[in-house]
PDB file of C-alpha atoms in Angstrom:
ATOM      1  CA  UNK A  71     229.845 115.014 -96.099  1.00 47.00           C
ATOM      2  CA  UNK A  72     233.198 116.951 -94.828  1.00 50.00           C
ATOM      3  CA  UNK A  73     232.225 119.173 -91.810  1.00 52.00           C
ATOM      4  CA  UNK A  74     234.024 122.658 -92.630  1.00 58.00           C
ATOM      5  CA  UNK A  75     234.477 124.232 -88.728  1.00 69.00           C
ATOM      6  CA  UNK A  76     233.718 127.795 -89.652  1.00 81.00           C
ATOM      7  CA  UNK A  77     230.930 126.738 -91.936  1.00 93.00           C
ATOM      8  CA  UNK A  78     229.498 123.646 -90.017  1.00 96.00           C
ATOM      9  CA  UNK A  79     226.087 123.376 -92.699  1.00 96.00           C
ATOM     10  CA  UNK A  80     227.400 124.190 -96.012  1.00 96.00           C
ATOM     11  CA  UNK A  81     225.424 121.420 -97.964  1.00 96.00           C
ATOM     12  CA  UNK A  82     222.359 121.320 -95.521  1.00 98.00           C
ATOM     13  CA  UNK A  83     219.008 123.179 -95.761  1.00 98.00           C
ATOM     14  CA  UNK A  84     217.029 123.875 -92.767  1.00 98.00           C
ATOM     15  CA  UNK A  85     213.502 124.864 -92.621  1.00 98.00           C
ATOM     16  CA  UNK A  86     212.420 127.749 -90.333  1.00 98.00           C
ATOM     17  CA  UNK A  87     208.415 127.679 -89.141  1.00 97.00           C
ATOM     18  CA  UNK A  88     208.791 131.120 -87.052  1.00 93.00           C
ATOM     19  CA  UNK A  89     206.782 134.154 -87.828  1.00 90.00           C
ATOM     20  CA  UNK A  90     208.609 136.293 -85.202  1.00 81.00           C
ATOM     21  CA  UNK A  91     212.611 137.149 -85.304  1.00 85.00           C
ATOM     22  CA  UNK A  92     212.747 134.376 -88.016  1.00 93.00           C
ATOM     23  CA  UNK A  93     214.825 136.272 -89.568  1.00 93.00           C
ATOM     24  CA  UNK A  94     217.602 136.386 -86.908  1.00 94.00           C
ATOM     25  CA  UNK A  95     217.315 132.577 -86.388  1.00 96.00           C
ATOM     26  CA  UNK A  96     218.258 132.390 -90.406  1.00 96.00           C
ATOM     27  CA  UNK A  97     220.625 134.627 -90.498  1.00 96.00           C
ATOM     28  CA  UNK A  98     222.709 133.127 -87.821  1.00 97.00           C
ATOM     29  CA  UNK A  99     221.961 129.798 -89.864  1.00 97.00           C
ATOM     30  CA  UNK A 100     222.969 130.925 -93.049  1.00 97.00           C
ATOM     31  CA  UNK A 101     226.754 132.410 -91.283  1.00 97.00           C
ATOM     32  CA  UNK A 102     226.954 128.923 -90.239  1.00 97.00           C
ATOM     33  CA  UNK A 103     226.438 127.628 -94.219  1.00 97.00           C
ATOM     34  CA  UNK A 104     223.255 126.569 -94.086  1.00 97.00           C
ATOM     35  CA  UNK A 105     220.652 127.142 -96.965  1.00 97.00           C
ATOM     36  CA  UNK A 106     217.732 128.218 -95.463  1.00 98.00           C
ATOM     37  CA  UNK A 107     213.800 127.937 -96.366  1.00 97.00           C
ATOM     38  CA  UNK A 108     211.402 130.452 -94.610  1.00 97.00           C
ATOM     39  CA  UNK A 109     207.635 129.680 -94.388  1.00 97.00           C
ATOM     40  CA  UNK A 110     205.698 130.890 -91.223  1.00 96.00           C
ATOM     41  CA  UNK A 111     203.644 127.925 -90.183  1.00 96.00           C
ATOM     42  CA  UNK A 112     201.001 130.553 -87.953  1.00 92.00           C
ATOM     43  CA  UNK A 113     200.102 134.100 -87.906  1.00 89.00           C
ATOM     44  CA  UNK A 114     199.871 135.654 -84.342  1.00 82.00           C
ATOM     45  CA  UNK A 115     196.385 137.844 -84.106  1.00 78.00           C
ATOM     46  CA  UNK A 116     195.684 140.325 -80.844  1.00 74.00           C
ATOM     47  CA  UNK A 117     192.959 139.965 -79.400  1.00 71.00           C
ATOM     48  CA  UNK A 118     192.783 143.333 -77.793  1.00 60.00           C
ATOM     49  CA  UNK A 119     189.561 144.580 -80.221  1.00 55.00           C
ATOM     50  CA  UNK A 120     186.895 141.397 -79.906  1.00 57.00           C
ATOM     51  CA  UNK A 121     186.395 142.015 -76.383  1.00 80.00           C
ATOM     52  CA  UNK A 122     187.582 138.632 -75.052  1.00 85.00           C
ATOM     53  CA  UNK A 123     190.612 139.901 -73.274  1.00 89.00           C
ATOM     54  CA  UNK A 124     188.928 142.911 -71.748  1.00 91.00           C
ATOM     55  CA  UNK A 125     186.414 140.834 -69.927  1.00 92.00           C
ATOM     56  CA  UNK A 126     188.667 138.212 -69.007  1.00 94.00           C
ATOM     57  CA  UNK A 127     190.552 141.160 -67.853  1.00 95.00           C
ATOM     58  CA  UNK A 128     187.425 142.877 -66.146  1.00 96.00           C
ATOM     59  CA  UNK A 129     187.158 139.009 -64.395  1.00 97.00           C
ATOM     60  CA  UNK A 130     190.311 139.539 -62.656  1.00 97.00           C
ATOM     61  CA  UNK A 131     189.441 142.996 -61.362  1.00 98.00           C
ATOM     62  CA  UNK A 132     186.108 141.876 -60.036  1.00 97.00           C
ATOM     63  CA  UNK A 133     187.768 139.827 -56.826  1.00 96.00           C
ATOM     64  CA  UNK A 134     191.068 139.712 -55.170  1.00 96.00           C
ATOM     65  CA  UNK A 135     193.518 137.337 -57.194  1.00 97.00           C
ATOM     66  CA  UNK A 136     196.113 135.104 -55.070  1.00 98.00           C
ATOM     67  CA  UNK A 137     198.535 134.051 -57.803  1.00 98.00           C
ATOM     68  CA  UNK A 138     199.775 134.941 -61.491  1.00 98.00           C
ATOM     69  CA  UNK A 139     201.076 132.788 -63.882  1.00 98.00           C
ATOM     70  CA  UNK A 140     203.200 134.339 -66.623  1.00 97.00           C
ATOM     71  CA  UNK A 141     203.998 131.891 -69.094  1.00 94.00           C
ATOM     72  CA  UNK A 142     205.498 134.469 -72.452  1.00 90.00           C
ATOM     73  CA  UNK A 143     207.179 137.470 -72.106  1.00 92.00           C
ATOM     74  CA  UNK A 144     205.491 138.700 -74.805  1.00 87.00           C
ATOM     75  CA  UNK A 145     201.659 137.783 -73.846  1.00 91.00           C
ATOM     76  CA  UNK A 146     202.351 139.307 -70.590  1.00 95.00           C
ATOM     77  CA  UNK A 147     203.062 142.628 -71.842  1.00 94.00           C
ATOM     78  CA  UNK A 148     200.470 142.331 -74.206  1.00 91.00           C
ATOM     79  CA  UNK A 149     198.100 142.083 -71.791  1.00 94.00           C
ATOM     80  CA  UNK A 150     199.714 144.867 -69.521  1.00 95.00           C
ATOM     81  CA  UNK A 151     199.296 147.148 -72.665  1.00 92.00           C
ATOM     82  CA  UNK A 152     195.844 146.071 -73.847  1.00 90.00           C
ATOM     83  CA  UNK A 153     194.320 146.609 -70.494  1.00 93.00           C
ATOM     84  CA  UNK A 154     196.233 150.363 -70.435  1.00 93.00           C
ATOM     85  CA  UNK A 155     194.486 150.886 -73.812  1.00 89.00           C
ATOM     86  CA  UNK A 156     191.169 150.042 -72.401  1.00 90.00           C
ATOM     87  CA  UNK A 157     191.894 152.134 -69.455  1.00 94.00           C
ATOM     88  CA  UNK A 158     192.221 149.116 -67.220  1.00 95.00           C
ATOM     89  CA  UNK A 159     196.136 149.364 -66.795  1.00 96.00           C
ATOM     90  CA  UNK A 160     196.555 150.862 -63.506  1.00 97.00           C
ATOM     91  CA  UNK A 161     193.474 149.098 -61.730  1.00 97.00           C
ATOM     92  CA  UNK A 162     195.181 145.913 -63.142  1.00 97.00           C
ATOM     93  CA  UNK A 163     198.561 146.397 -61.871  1.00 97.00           C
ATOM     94  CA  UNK A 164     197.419 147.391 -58.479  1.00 97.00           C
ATOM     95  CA  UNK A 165     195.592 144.276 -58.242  1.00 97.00           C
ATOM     96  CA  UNK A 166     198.695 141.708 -59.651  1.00 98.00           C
ATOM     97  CA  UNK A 167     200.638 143.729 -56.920  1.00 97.00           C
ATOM     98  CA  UNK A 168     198.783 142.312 -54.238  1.00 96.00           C
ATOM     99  CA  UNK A 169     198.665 138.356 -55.868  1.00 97.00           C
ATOM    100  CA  UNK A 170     201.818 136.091 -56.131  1.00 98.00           C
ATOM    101  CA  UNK A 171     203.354 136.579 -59.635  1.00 98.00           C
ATOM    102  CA  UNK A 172     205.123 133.375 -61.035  1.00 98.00           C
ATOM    103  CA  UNK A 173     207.296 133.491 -63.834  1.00 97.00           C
ATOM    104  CA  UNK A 174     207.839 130.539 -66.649  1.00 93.00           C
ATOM    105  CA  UNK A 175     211.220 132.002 -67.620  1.00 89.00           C
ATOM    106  CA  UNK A 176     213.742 135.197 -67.555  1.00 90.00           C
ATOM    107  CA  UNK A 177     211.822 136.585 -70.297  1.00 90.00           C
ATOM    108  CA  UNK A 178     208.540 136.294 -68.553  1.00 94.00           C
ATOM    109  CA  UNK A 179     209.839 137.177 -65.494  1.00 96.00           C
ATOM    110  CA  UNK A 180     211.458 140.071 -67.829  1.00 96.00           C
ATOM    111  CA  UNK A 181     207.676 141.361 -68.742  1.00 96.00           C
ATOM    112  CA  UNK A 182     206.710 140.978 -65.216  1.00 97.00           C
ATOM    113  CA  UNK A 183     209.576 143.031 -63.792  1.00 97.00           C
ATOM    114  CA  UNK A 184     209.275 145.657 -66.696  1.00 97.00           C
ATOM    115  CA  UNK A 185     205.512 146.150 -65.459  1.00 97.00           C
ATOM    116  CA  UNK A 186     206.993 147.892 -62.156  1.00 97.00           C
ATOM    117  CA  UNK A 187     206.280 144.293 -60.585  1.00 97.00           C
ATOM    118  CA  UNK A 188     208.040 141.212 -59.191  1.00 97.00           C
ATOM    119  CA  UNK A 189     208.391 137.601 -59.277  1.00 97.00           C
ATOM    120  CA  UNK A 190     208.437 135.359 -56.178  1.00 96.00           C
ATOM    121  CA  UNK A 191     208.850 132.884 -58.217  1.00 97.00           C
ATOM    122  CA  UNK A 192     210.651 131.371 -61.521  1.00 96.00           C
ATOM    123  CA  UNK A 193     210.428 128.037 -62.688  1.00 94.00           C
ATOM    124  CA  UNK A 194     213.749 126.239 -62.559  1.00 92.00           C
ATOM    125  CA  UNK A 195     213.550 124.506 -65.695  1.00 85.00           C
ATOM    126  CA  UNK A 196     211.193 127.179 -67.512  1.00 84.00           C
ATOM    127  CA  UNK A 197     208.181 124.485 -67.362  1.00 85.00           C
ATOM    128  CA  UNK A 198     205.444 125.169 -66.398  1.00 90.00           C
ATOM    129  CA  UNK A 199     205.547 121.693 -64.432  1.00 91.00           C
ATOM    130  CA  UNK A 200     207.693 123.958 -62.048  1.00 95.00           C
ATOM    131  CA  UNK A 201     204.976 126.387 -61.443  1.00 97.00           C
ATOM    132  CA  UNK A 202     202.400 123.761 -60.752  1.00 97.00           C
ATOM    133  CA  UNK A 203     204.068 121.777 -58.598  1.00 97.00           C
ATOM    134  CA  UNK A 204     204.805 125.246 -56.556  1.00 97.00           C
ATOM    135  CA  UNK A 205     200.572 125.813 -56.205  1.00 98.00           C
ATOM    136  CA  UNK A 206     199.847 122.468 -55.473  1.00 97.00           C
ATOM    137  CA  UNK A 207     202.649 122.393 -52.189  1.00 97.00           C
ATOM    138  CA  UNK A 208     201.687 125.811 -51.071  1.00 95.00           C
ATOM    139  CA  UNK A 209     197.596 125.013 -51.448  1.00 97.00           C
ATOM    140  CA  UNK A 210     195.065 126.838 -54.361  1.00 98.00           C
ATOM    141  CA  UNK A 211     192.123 125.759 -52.248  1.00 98.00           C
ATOM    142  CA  UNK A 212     189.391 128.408 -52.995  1.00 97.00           C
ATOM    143  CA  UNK A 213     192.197 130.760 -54.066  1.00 98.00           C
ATOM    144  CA  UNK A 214     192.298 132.447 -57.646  1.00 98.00           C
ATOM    145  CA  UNK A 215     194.543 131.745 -59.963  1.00 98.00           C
ATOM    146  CA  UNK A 216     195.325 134.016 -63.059  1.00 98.00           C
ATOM    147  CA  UNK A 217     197.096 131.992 -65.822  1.00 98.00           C
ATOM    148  CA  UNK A 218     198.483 133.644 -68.734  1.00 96.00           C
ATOM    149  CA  UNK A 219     198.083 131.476 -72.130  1.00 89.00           C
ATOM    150  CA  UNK A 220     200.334 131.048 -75.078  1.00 76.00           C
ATOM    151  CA  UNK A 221     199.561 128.945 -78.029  1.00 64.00           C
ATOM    152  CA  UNK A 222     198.820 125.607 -75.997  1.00 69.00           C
ATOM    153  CA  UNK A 223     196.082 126.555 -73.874  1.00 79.00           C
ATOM    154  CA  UNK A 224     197.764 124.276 -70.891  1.00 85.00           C
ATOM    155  CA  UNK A 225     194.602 122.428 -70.412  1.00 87.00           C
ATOM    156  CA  UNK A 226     196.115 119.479 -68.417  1.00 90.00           C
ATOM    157  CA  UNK A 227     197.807 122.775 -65.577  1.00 94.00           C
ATOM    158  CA  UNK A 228     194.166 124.270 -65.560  1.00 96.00           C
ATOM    159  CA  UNK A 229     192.344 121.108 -64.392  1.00 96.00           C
ATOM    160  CA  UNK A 230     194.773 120.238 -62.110  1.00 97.00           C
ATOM    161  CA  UNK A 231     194.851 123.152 -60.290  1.00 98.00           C
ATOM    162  CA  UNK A 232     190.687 123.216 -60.367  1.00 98.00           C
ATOM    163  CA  UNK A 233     190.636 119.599 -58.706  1.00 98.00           C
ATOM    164  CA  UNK A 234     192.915 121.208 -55.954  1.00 98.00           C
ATOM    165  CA  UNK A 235     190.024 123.943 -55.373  1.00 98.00           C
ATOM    166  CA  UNK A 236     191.190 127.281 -57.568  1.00 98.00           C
ATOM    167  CA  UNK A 237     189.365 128.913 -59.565  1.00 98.00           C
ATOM    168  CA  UNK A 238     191.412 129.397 -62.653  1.00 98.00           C
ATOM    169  CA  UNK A 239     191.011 132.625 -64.695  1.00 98.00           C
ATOM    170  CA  UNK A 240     192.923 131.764 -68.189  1.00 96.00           C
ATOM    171  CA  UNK A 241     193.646 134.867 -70.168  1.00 95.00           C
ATOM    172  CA  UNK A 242     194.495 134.284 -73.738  1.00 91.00           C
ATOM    173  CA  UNK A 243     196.295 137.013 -75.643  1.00 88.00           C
ATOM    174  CA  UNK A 244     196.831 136.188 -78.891  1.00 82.00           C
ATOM    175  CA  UNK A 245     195.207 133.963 -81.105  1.00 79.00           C
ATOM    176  CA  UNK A 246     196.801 131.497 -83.867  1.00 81.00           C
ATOM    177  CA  UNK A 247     195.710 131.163 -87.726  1.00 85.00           C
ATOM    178  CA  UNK A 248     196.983 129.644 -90.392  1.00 89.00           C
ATOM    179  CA  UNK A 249     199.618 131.723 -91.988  1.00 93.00           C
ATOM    180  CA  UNK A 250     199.225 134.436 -94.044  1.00 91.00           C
ATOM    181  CA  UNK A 251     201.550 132.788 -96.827  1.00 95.00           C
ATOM    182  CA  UNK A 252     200.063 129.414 -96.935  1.00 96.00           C
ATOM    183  CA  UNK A 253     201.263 128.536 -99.930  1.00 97.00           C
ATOM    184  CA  UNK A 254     205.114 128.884 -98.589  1.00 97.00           C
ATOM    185  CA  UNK A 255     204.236 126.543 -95.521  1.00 97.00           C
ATOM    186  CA  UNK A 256     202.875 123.905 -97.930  1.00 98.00           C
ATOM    187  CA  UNK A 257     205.990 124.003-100.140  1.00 98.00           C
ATOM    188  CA  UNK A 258     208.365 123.552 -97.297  1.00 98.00           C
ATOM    189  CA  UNK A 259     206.191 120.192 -96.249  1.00 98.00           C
ATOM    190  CA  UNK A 260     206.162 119.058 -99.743  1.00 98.00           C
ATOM    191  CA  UNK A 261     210.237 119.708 -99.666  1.00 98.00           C
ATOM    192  CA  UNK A 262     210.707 117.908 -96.239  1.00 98.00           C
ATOM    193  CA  UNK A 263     208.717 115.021 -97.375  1.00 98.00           C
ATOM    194  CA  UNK A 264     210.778 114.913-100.392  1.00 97.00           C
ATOM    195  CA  UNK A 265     213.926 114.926 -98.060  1.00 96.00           C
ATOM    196  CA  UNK A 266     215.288 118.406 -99.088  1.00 97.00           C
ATOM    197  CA  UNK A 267     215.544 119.317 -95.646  1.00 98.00           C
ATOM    198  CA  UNK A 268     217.705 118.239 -93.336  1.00 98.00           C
ATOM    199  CA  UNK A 269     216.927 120.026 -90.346  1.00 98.00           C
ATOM    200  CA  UNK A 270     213.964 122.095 -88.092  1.00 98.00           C
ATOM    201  CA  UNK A 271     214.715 124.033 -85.412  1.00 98.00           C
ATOM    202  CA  UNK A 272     211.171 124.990 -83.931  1.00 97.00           C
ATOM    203  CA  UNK A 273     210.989 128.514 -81.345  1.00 93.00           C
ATOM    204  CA  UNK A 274     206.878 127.926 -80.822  1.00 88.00           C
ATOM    205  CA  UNK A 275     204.189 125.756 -79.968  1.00 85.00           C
ATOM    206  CA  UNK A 276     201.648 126.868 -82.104  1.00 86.00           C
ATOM    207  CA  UNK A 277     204.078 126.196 -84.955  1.00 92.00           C
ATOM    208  CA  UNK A 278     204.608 123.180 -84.539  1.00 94.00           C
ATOM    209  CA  UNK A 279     201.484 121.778 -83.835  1.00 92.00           C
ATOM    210  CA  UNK A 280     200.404 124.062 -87.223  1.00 94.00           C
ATOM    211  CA  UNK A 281     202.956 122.249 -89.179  1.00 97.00           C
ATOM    212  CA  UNK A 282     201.941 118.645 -88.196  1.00 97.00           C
ATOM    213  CA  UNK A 283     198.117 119.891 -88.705  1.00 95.00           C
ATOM    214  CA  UNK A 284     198.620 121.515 -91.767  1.00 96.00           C
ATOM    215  CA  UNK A 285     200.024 118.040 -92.945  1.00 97.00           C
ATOM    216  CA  UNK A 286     197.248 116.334 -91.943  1.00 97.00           C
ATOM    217  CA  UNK A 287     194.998 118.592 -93.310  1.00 96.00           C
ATOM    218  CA  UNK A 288     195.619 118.924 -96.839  1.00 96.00           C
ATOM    219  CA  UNK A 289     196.365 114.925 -96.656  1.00 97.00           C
ATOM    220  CA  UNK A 290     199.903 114.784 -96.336  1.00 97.00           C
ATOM    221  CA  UNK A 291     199.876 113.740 -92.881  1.00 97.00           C
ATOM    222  CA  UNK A 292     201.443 110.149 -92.827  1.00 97.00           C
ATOM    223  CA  UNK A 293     204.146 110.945 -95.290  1.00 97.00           C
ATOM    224  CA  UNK A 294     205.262 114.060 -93.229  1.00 98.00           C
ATOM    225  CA  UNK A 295     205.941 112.379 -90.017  1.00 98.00           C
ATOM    226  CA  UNK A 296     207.552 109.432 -91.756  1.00 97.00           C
ATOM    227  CA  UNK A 297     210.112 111.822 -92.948  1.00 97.00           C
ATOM    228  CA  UNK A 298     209.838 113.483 -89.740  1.00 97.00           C
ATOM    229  CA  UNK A 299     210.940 110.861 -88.242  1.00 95.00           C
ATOM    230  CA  UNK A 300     213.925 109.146 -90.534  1.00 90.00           C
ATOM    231  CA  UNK A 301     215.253 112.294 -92.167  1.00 94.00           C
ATOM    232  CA  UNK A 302     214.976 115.410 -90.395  1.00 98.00           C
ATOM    233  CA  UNK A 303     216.950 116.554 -87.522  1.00 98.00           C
ATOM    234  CA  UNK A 304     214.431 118.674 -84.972  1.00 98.00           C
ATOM    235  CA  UNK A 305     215.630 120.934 -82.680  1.00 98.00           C
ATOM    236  CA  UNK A 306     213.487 122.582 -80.126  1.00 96.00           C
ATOM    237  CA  UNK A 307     213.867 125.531 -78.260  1.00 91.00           C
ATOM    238  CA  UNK A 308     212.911 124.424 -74.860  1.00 86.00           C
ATOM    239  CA  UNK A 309     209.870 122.012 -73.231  1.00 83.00           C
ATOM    240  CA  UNK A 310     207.223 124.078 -74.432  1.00 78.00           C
ATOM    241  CA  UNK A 311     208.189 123.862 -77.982  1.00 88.00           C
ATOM    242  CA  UNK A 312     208.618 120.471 -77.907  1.00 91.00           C
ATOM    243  CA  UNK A 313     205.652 119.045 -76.296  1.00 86.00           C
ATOM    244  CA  UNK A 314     203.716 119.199 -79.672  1.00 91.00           C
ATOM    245  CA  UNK A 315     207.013 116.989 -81.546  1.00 96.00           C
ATOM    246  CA  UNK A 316     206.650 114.592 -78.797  1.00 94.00           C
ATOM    247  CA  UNK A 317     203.155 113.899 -78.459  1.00 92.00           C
ATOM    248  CA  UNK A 318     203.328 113.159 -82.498  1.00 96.00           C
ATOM    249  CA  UNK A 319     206.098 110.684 -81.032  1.00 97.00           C
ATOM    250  CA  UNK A 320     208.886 112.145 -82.716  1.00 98.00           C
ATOM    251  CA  UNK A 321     212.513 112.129 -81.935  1.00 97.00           C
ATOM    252  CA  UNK A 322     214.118 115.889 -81.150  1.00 97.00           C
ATOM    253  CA  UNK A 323     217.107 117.417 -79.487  1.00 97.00           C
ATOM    254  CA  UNK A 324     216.927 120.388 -76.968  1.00 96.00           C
ATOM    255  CA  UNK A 325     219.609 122.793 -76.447  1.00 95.00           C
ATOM    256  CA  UNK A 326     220.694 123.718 -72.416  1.00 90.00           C
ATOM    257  CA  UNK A 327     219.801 127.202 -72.346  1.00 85.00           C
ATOM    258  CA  UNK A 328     216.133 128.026 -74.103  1.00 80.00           C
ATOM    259  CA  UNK A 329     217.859 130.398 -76.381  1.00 87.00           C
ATOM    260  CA  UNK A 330     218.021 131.376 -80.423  1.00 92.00           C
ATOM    261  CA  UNK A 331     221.697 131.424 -80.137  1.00 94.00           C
ATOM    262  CA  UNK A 332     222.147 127.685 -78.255  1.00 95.00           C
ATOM    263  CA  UNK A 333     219.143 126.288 -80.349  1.00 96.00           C
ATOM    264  CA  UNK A 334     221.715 127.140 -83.505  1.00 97.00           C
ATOM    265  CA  UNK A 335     224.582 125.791 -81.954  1.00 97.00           C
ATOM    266  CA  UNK A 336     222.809 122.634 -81.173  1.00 97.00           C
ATOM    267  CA  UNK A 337     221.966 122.195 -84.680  1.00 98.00           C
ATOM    268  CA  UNK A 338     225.304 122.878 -85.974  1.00 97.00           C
ATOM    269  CA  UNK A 339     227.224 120.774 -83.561  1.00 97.00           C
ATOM    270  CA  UNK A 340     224.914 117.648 -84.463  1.00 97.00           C
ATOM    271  CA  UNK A 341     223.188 117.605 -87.934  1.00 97.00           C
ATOM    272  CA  UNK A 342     226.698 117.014 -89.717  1.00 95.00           C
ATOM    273  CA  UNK A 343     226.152 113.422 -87.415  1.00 94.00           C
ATOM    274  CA  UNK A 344     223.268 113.224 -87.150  1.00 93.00           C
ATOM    275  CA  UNK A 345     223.056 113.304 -91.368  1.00 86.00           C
ATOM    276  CA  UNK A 346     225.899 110.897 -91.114  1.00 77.00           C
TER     277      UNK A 346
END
């Protein structure tokens, strides 16, 4: 296939799993060429109404807190604003005032900063290995330690930081279903198996790991990550993305910078060789 330099995937199709800005992500696809197949592989659901998040939320109140983990930008604030709904907001920023605030990433560290707060910390590499290897050298012996969730629920960082003495306060958020356009998602496994796509570039966790269980699922499981692995070119945004791809073993490509704009550029630069 002849690589045209303003139009790098003319002839490719890539498949987009997002259910937030995937829109921009195809767009800047599609100026690059590309033909591009949207189906949401997970539906993000607030938790503010169930009453989950306000006692978790309540929990942290109840007792001096000695270190905050933001992990998303976006489930920070979320939580900033459900606990101002439920009255809690400025008991709840007085008390994350007083704690160590960690940040995952600039946009966490974004949330944190546009909560009138600050970050003593922010993970190099946007891991959260960063953060936990920060706790464990500074001590979390009978210290509490606030963690805010995204879709993995970081079970391996939790239990680590127990055995070192914290008690661990998770606070989940949002909550991932199945997407509201099943259907779509189903199609675009069907097409992938069928090799009509040449390329994924994944932006979430819960995606992915919704795409590979959806597979499995409706039977389809095997055959997915067979073309997974031969045919497709995956791209993921950055570590967190990814750990889902790579515990299913498959191969995948990160950009630099954890960022829509380098995740395209990745997949433009290599999918004409990689489909080579």
């Amino acid at each position: 296939m002849t690589v045209d330099d303003t139009e790098p995937l003319r002839g490719f199709t890539v498949g987009i799993t997002a259910e937030r800005k995937a829109g921009e992500l195809g767009a800047l696809l599609e100026r690059r060429g590309a033909q591009v197949r949207y189906a949401p592989a997970m539906h993000t659901v607030p938790v503010h109404d169930d009453g989950e998040l306000t006692a978790a939320t309540e929990a942290v109140l109840a007792r001096p807190v000695h270190h905050v983990v933001a992990v998303t930008g976006t489930g920070f604030r979320g939580w900033i604003e459900s606990a101002e709904v439920r009255g809690l907001g400025e008991r709840l920023l007085e008390q994350l005032r007083s704690a160590e605030l960690l940040a995952r990433g600039a946009k966490a560290r974004g949330a944190v900063r546009g909560a009138g707060l600050r970050e003593s910390f922010t993970a190099p590499t946007e891991e959260v290995a960063d953060i936990l290897a920060r706790l464990l050298e500074v001590g979390v012996e009978g210290q509490r330690v606030v963690v805010q969730l995204h879709g993995d629920p970081m079970t391996d960082f939790r239990e680590r930081l127990r055995a070192a003495g914290a008690e661990v306060l998770p606070i989940v958020v949002y909550r991932w279903t199945d997407p509201e356009d099943l259907p779509a998602l189903d199609r675009l496994i069907d097409e992938v198996i069928a090799g009509e796509v040449h390329a994924l570039p994944l932006t979430s966790a819960p995606a992915a790991t919704n795409f590979l269980a959806r597979a499995q699922r409706s039977g389809r499981g095997e055959a997915l990550l067979e073309a997974l692995r031969d045919k497709v070119f995956i791209a993921c945004v950055g570590p967190v993305t990814a750990a889902p791809i790579a515990r299913a073993g498959l191969p995948h490509a990160m950009p630099e910078r954890a960022r829509t704009a380098a995740l395209v550029k990745l997949v433009a630069d290599e999918l004409p060789t990689f489909a080579r």
